[in-house]
CSV table of C-alpha atoms in Angstrom, one decimal:
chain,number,residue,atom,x,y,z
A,1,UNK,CA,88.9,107.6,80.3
A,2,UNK,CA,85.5,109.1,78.7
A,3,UNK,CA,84.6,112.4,80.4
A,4,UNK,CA,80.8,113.3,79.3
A,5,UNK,CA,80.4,116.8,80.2
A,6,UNK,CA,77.0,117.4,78.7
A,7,UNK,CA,73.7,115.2,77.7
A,8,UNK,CA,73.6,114.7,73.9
A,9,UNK,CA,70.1,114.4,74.2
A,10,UNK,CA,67.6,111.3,75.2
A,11,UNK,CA,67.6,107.7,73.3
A,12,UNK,CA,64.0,109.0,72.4
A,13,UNK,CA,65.2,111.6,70.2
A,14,UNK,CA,68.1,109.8,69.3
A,15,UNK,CA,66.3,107.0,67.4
A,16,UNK,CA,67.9,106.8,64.2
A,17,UNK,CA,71.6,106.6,65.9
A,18,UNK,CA,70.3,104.4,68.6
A,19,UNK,CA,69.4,102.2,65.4
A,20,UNK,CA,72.6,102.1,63.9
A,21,UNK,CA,74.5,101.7,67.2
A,22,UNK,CA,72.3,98.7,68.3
A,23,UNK,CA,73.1,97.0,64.7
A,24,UNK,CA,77.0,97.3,65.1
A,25,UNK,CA,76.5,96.4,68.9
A,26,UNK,CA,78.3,99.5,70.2
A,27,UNK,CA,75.1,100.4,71.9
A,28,UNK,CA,75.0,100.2,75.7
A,29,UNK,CA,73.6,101.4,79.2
A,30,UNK,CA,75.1,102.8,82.1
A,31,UNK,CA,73.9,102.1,85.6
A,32,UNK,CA,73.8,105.1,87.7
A,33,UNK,CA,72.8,104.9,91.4
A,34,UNK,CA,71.0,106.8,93.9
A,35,UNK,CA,74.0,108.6,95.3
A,36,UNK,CA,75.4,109.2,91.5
A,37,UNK,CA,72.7,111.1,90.1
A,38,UNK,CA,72.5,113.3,93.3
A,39,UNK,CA,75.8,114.1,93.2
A,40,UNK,CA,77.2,117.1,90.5
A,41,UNK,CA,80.3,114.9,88.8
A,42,UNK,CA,81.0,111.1,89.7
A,43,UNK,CA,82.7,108.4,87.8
A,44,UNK,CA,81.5,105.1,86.6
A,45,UNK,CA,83.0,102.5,84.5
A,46,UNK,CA,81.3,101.0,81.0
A,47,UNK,CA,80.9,97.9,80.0
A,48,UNK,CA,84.6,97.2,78.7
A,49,UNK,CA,86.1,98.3,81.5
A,50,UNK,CA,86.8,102.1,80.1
A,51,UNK,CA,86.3,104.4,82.7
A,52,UNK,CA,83.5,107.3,82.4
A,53,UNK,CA,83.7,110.9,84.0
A,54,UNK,CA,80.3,112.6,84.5
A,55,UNK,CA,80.1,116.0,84.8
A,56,UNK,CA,76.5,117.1,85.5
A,57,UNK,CA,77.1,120.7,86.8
A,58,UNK,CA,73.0,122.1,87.3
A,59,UNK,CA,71.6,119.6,85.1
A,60,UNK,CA,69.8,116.5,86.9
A,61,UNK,CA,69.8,113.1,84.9
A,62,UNK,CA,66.9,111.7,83.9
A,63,UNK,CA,66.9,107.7,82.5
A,64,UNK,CA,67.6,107.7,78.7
A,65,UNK,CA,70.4,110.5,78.7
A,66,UNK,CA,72.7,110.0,75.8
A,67,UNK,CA,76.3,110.7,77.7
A,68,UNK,CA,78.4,109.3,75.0
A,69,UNK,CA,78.4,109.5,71.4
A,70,UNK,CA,80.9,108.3,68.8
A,71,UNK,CA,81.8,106.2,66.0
A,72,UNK,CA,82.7,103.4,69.0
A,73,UNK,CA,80.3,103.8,71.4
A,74,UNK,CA,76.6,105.1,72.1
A,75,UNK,CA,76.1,105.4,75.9
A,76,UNK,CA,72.9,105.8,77.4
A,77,UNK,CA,71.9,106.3,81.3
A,78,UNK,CA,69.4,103.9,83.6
A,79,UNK,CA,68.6,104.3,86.8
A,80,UNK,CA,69.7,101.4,89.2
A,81,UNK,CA,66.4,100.8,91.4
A,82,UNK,CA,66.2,101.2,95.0
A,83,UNK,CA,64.9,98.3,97.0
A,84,UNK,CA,61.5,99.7,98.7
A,85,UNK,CA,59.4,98.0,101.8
A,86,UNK,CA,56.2,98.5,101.1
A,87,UNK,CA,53.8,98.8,104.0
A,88,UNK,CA,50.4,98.6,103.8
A,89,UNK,CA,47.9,99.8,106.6
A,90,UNK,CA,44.2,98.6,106.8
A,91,UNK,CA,43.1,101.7,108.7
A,92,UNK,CA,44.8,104.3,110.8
A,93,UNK,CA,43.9,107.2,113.3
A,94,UNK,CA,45.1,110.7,112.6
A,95,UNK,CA,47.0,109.9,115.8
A,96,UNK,CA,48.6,106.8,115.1
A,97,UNK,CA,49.5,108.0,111.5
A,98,UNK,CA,51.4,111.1,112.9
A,99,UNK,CA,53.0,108.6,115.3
A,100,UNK,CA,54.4,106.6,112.6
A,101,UNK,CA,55.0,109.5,110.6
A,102,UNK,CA,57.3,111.1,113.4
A,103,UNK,CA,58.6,107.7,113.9
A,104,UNK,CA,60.1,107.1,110.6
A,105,UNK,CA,61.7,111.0,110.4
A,106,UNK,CA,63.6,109.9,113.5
A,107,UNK,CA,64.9,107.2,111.5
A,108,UNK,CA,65.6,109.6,108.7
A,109,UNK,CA,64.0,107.3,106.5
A,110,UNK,CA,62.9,108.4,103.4
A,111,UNK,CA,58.9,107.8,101.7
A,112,UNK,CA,57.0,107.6,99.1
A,113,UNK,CA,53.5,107.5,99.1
A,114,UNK,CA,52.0,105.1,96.4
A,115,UNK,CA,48.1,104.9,97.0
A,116,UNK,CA,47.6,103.5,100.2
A,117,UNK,CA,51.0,102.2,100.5
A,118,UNK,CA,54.1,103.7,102.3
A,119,UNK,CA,57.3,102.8,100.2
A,120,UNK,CA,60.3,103.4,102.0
A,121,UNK,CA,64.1,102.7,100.9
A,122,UNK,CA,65.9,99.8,102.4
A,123,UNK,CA,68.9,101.8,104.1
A,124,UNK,CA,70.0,99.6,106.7
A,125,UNK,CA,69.5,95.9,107.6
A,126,UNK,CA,66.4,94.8,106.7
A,127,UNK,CA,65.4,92.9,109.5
A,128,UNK,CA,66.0,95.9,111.6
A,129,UNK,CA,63.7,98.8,109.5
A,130,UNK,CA,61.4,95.5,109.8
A,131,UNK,CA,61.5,95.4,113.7
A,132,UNK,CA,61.4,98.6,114.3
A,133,UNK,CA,58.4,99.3,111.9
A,134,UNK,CA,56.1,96.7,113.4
A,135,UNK,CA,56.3,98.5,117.1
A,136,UNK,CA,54.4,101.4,115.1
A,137,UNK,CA,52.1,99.0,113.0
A,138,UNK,CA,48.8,97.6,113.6
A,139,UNK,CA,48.6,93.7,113.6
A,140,UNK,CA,46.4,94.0,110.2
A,141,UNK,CA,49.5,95.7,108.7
A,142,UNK,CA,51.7,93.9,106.2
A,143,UNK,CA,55.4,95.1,105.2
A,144,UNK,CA,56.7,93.1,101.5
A,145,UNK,CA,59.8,94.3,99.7
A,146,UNK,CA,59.8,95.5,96.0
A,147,UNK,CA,62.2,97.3,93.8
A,148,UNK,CA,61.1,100.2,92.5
A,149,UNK,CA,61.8,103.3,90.0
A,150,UNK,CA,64.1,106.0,92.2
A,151,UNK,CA,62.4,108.7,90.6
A,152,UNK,CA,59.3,107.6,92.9
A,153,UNK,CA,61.3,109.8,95.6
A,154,UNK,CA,62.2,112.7,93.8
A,155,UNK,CA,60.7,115.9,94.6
A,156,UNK,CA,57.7,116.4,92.8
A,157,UNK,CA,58.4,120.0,92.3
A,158,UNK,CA,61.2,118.9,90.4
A,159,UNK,CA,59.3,116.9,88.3
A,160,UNK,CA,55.5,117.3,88.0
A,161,UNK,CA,54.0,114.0,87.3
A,162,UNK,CA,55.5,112.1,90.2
A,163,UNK,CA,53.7,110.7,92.9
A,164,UNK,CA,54.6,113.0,96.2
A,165,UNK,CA,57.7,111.6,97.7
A,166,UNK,CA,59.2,112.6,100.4
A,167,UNK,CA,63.0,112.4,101.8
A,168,UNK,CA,64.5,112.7,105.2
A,169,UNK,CA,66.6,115.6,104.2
A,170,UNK,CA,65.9,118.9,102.5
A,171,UNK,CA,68.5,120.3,100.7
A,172,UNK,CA,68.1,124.2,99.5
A,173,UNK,CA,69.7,125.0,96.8
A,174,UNK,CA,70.5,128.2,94.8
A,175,UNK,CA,67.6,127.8,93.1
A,176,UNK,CA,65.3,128.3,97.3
A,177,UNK,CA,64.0,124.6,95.8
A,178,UNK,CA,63.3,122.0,98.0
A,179,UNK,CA,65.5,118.7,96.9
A,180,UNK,CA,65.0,115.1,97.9
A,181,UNK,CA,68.8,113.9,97.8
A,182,UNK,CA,69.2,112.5,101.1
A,183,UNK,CA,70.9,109.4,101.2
A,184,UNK,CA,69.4,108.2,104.7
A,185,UNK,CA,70.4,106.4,107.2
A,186,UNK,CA,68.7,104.2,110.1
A,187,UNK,CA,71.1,106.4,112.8
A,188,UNK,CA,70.8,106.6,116.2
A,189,UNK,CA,72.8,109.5,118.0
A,190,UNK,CA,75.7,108.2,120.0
A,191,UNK,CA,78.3,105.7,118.9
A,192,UNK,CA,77.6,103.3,116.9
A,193,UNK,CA,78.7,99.6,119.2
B,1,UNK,CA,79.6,129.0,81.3
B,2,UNK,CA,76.3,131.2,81.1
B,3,UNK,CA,74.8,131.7,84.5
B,4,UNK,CA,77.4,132.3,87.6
B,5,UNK,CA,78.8,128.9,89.1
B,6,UNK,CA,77.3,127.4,92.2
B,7,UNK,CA,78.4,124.6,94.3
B,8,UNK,CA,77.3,122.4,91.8
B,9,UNK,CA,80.0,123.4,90.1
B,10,UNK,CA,82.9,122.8,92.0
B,11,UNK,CA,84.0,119.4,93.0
B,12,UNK,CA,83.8,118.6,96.3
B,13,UNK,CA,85.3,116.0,98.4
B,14,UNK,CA,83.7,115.9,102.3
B,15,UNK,CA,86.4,114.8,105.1
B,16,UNK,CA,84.0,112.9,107.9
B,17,UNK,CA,84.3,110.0,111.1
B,18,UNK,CA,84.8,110.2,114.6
B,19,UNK,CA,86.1,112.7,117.3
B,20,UNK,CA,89.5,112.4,117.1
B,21,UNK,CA,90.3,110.3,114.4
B,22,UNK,CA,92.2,112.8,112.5
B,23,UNK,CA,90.1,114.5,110.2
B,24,UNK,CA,91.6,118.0,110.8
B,25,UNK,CA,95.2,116.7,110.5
B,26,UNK,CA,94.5,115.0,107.3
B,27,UNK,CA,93.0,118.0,105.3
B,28,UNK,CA,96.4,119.6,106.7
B,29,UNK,CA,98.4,117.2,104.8
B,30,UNK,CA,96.0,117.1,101.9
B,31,UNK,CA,95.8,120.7,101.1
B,32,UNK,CA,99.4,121.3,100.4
B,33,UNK,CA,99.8,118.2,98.0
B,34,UNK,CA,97.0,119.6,96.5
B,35,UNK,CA,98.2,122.9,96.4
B,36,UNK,CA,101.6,122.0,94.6
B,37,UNK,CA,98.8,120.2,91.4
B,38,UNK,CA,98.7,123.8,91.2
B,39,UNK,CA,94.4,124.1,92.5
B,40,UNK,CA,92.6,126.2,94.3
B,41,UNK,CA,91.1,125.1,96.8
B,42,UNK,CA,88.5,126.1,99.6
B,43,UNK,CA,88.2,124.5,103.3
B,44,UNK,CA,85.0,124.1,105.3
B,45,UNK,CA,85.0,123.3,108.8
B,46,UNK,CA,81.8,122.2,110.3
B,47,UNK,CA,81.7,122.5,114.3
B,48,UNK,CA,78.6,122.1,116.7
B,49,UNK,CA,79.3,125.0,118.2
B,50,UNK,CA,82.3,127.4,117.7
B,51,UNK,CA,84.9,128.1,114.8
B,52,UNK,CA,87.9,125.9,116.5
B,53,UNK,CA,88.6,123.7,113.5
B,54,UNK,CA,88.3,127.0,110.9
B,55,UNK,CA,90.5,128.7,113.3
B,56,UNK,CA,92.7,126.3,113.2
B,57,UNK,CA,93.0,125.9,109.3
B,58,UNK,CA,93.3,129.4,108.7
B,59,UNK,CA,96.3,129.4,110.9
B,60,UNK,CA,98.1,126.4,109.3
B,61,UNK,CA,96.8,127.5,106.1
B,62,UNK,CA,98.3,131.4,106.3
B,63,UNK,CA,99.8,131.8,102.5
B,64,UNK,CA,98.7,129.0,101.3
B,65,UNK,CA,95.0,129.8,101.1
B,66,UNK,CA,93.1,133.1,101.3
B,67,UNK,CA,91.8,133.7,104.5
B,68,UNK,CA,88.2,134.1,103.0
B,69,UNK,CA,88.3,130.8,101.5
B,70,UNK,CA,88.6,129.4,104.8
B,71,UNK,CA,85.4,129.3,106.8
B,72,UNK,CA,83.8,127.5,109.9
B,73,UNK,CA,79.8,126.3,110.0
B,74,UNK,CA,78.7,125.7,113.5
B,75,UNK,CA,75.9,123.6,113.0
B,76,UNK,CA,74.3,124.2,116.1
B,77,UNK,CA,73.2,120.3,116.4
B,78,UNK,CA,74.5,117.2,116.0
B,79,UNK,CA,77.2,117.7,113.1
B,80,UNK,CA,75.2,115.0,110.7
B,81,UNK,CA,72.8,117.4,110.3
B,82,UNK,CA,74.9,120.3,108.4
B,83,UNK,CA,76.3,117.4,106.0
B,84,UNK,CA,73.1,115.2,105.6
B,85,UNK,CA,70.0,116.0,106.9
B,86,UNK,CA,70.2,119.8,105.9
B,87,UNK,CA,73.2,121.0,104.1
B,88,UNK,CA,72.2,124.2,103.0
B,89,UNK,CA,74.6,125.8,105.1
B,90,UNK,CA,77.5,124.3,103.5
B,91,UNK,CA,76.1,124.8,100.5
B,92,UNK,CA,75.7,128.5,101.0
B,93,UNK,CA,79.1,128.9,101.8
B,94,UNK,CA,80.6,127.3,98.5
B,95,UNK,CA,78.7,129.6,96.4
B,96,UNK,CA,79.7,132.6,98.3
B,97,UNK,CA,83.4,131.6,97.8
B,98,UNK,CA,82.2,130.8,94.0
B,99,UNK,CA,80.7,134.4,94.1
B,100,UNK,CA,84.5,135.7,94.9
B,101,UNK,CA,86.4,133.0,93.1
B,102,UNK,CA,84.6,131.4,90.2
B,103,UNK,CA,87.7,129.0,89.0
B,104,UNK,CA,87.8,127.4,92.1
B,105,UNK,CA,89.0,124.2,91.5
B,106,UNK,CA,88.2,122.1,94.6
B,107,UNK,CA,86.0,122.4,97.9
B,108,UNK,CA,87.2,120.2,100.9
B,109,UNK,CA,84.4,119.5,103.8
B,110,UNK,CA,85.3,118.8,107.2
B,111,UNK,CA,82.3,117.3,109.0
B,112,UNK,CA,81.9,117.7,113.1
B,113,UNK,CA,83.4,114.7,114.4
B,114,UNK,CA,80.8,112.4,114.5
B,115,UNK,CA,79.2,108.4,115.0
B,116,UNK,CA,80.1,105.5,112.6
B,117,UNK,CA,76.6,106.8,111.0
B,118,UNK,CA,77.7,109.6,109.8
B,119,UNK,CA,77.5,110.0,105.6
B,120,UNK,CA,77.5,112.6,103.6
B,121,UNK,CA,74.5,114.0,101.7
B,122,UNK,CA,75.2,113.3,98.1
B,123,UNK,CA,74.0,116.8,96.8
B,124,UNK,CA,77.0,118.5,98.9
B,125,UNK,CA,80.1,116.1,98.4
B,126,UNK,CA,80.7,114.9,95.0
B,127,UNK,CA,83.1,112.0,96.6
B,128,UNK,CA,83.7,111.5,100.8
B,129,UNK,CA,86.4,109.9,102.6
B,130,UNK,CA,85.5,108.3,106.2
B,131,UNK,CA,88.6,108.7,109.1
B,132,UNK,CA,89.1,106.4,111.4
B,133,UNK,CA,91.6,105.6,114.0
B,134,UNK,CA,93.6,102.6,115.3
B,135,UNK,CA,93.5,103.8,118.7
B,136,UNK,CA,89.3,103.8,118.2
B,137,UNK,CA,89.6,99.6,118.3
B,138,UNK,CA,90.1,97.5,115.5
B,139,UNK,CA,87.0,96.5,115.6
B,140,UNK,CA,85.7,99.4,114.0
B,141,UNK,CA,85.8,98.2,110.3
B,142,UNK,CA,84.0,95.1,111.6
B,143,UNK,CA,81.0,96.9,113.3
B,144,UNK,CA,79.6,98.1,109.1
B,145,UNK,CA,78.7,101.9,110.6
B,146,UNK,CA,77.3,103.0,107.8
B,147,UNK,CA,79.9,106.0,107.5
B,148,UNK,CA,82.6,103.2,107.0
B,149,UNK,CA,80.9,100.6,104.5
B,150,UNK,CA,79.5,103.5,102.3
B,151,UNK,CA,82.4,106.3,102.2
B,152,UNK,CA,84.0,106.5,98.9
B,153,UNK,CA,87.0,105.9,100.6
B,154,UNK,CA,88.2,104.5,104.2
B,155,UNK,CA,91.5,106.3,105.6
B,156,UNK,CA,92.7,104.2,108.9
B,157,UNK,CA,95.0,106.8,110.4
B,158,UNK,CA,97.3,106.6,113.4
B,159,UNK,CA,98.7,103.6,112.2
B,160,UNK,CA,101.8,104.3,114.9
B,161,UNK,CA,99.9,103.9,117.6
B,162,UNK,CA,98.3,100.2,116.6
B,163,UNK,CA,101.3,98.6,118.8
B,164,UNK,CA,100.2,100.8,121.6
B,165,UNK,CA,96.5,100.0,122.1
B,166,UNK,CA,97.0,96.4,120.6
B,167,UNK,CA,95.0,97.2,117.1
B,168,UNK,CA,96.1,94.2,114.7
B,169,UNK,CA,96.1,96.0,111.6
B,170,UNK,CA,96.0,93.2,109.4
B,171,UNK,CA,92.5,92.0,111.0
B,172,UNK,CA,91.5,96.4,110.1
B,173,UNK,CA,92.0,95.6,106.8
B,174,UNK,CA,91.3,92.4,106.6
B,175,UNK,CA,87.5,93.8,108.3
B,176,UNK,CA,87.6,96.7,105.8
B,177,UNK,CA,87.6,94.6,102.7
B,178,UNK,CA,85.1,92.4,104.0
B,179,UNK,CA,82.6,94.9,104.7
B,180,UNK,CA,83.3,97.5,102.0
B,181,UNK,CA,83.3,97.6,97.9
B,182,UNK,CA,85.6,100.7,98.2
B,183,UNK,CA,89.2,101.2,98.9
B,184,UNK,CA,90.7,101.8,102.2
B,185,UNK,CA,94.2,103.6,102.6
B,186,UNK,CA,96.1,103.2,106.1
B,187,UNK,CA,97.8,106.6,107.2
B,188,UNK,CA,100.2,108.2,109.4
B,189,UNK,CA,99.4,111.8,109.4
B,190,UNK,CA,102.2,112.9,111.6
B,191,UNK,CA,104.7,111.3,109.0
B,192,UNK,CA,102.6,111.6,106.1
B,193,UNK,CA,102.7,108.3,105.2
B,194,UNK,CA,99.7,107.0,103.0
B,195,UNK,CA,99.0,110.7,102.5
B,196,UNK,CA,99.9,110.5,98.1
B,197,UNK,CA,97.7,107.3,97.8
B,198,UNK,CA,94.5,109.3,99.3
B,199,UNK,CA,95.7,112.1,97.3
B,200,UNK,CA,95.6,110.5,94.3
B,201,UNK,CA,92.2,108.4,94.8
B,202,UNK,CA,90.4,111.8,95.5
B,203,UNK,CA,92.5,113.2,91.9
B,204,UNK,CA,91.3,109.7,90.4
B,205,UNK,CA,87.9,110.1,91.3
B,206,UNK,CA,86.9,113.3,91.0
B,207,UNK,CA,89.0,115.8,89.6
B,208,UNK,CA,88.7,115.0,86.3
C-alpha cells in the first residue's frame, strides 16, 4: 500500500516528469468520487491493483493533483463525474420558482445553476427525481440527463470562477465557510418500506 | 503540523441505521478492541433530544476513555440532520477535543437512530458503517435504503435472534451483495462475534 500524504503539485507544473512517465508508461490517473474528495483521508486502489491511502488533512483536491511520484509510478487525480438532470424551464413566476425551489430542498437535492438550466445530481432512482420533478414543472418544461464536471457544485466561495452551485447541506467548518459536501439523498422522514 | 489540528485531521468513522439495531452496543465492543491497538479515541453520541446514549458510553467507558472525550449532540430534529444536512455540531465537538488532545487518533460517530435513508455527510465521517438488525426483517437489505447500499460497510447484528423472528440469513446476505459494492459483516454483539472482522475493515480502511 501507497499512502500519499501531500500533493506533489499539478500535472501542469509537472510537465517534464509527466513526459518521461508517459514514455515508460508508468503514468496514470486515479478516479476519485464525489464522496472521496469531500472526505479528509479515503483509500482507493490504482490501476495494478496496489492500494492508495489519501490523506488530505485541510487541503481540497482539485483534478490534476500529483499524489504519487517515483521511479515506478506517476499518479495523478480526476474527478469521476456526477450524472446531472438538466431541467429546462420556458418561463416561470416568482411563485412557481420558489415552489420548486422549496420543493427540491425538501428532497435535499442538490443544484447547480447553468444559464437557464437547473442541474441537479441523480441521487436516487431516476425515474423517481423524474416523477416527482414533473408535479412542480410546467408542461413546456423538459428534464434530459448529462454528466457533468463535479466541481459545477462546489461552493463558489471556495473557488471563484464557478458557476453558483448550490447543495442541500451546509457544512461550517473551522474556517465559518460555507461548504457544499452534501451527499444528498431523495429521503422522506419515516421508515423507509 | 503548522496550524492546530481540526476535524479534518482526525479520522473518523460514523456508526448509523435504525432504532434499535445496535449501534450503541457495537461502539461498546469496538472501542476496547480499538483501545488494546493502543489509540485514542473519542465517542460522539448524537440524540434528538437528551444525552442518553453519551450517558451511557461514559459509563461503560469509565477508565477507558476520558470523560471529556465523551460527549452527546442532541440534534434537536430528525438525527439526519446533525450527520448530513448540517453537521457543524459534530464537527465542533471534534475540534474541541482536538483543542485538548491533538494526537487523537480516532473519532467514532454515533448517529440518532434513524430510517434506511440515513447517510453520513462525507465532510464529517471519513468512512461509515450502517447497523442493521435481523429482528428488523430480512428484507431490509432487499429494500436499497440508501443508508444500506451506500455505507462503507453493512454490519447485520443480532444474528441470535434470526431463528426467533424467522430472518433467513442466507437470503440477508445473499440481498446485501446484490444491492451493495461494499462489504457486509454479520454480528452478534452480545457474544462479540463478527466484532474483529469490522474492526479490522475500519483499521483497513482508514487508519492508515
Amino acid at each position: 500500500m501507497i499512502v500519499a500524504r501531500e500533493v506533489l503539485g499539478s500535472v501542469e507544473e509537472l510537465v517534464e516528469t509527466r513526459a518521461i512517465h508517459e514514455k515508460q508508461g508508468t503514468f496514470e490517473t486515479v478516479s476519485v468520487s464525489e464522496r472521496e474528495r469531500n472526505r479528509s483521508r479515503f483509500k482507493t486502489e490504482l490501476g495494478d491493483g496496489t492500494e492508495l491511502g489519501v490523506v488530505l488533512g485541510d487541503r481540497e483536491l482539485s483534478p490534476g493533483d500529483v499524489l504519487v511520484e517515483s521511479d515506478e509510478r506517476m499518479v495523478a487525480v480526476e474527478f469521476e463525474r456526477r450524472e446531472v438532470l438538466v431541467v429546462s424551464v420556458p418561463e416561470m413566476s416568482w411563485k412557481e420558482a420558489l415552489e420548486l425551489g422549496h420543493h427540491m430542498g425538501n428532497q435535499h437535492w442538490e443544484l447547480a445553476i447553468r444559464g437557464d438550466e437547473l442541474l441537479i445530481p441523480v441521487v436516487s432512482e431516476r425515474r423517481l427525481m423524474e416523477r416527482t420533478l414533473r408535479e412542480e414543472l410546467s408542461d413546456g418544461a423538459t428534464i434530459g440527463i448529462e454528466s457533468v464536471d463535479p466541481e459545477l457544485f462546489d461552493d463558489p466561495e471556495d473557488d471563484p470562477g464557478h458557476p453558483h452551485g448550490h447543495g442541500s447541506d451546509h457544512a461550517h467548518g473551522s474556517d465559518g465557510s460555507d461548504h457544499d459536501r452534501s451527499h444528498s439523498h431523495d429521503d422522506v422522514h419515516g421508515g423507509h418500506g | 503540523m503548522s496550524s492546530p489540528p481540526t476535524h479534518r485531521d482526525v479520522p473518523t468513522v460514523g456508526i448509523g441505521g435504525p432504532v434499535g439495531s445496535g449501534k450503541t452496543a457495537l461502539i461498546k465492543r469496538l472501542v476496547p478492541k480499538l483501545k488494546d491497538s493502543g489509540l485514542e479515541i473519542g465517542v460522539i453520541a448524537n440524540d434528538i433530544l437528551t444525552q442518553e446514549d453519551a450517558k451511557q458510553f461514559k459509563r461503560s467507558f469509565a477508565g477507558e476513555i476520558p470523560d471529556d472525550l465523551v460527549v452527546g449532540v442532541e440534534t434537536g430534529a430528525c438525527p439526519h440532520t446533525g450527520i448530513r444536512e448540517d453537521p457543524s455540531m459534530n464537527l465542533a465537538a471534534i475540534d474541541s477535543f482536538l483543542e485538548e488532545y491533538p494526537d487523537l487518533d480516532l473519532v467514532l460517530l454515533e448517529s440518532g437512530g434513524d430510517n434506511l435513508a440515513a447517510t453520513f455527510n462525507p465532510e464529517l465521517a471519513d468512512y461509515y458503517a450502517f447497523v442493521i438488525s435481523t429482528a428488523e426483517g430480512d428484507d431490509i437489505p432487499r429494500k436499497r435504503g440508501p443508508g444500506v447500499v451506500e455505507a462503507d460497510l453493512l454490519v447485520i447484528n443480532k444474528t441470535d435472534l434470526a431463528e426467533h423472528v424467522g430472518a433467513d440469513l442466507d437470503v440477508m446476505r445473499t440481498d446485501a451483495a446484490d444491492v451493495r459494492e461494499g462489504p457486509s459483516i454479520f454480528t452478534n454483539c452480545k457474544t462479540g462475534d463478527g466484532i474483529d472482522d469490522v474492526v479490522a475493515d475500519i483499521s483497513d480502511r482508514v487508519l492508515f
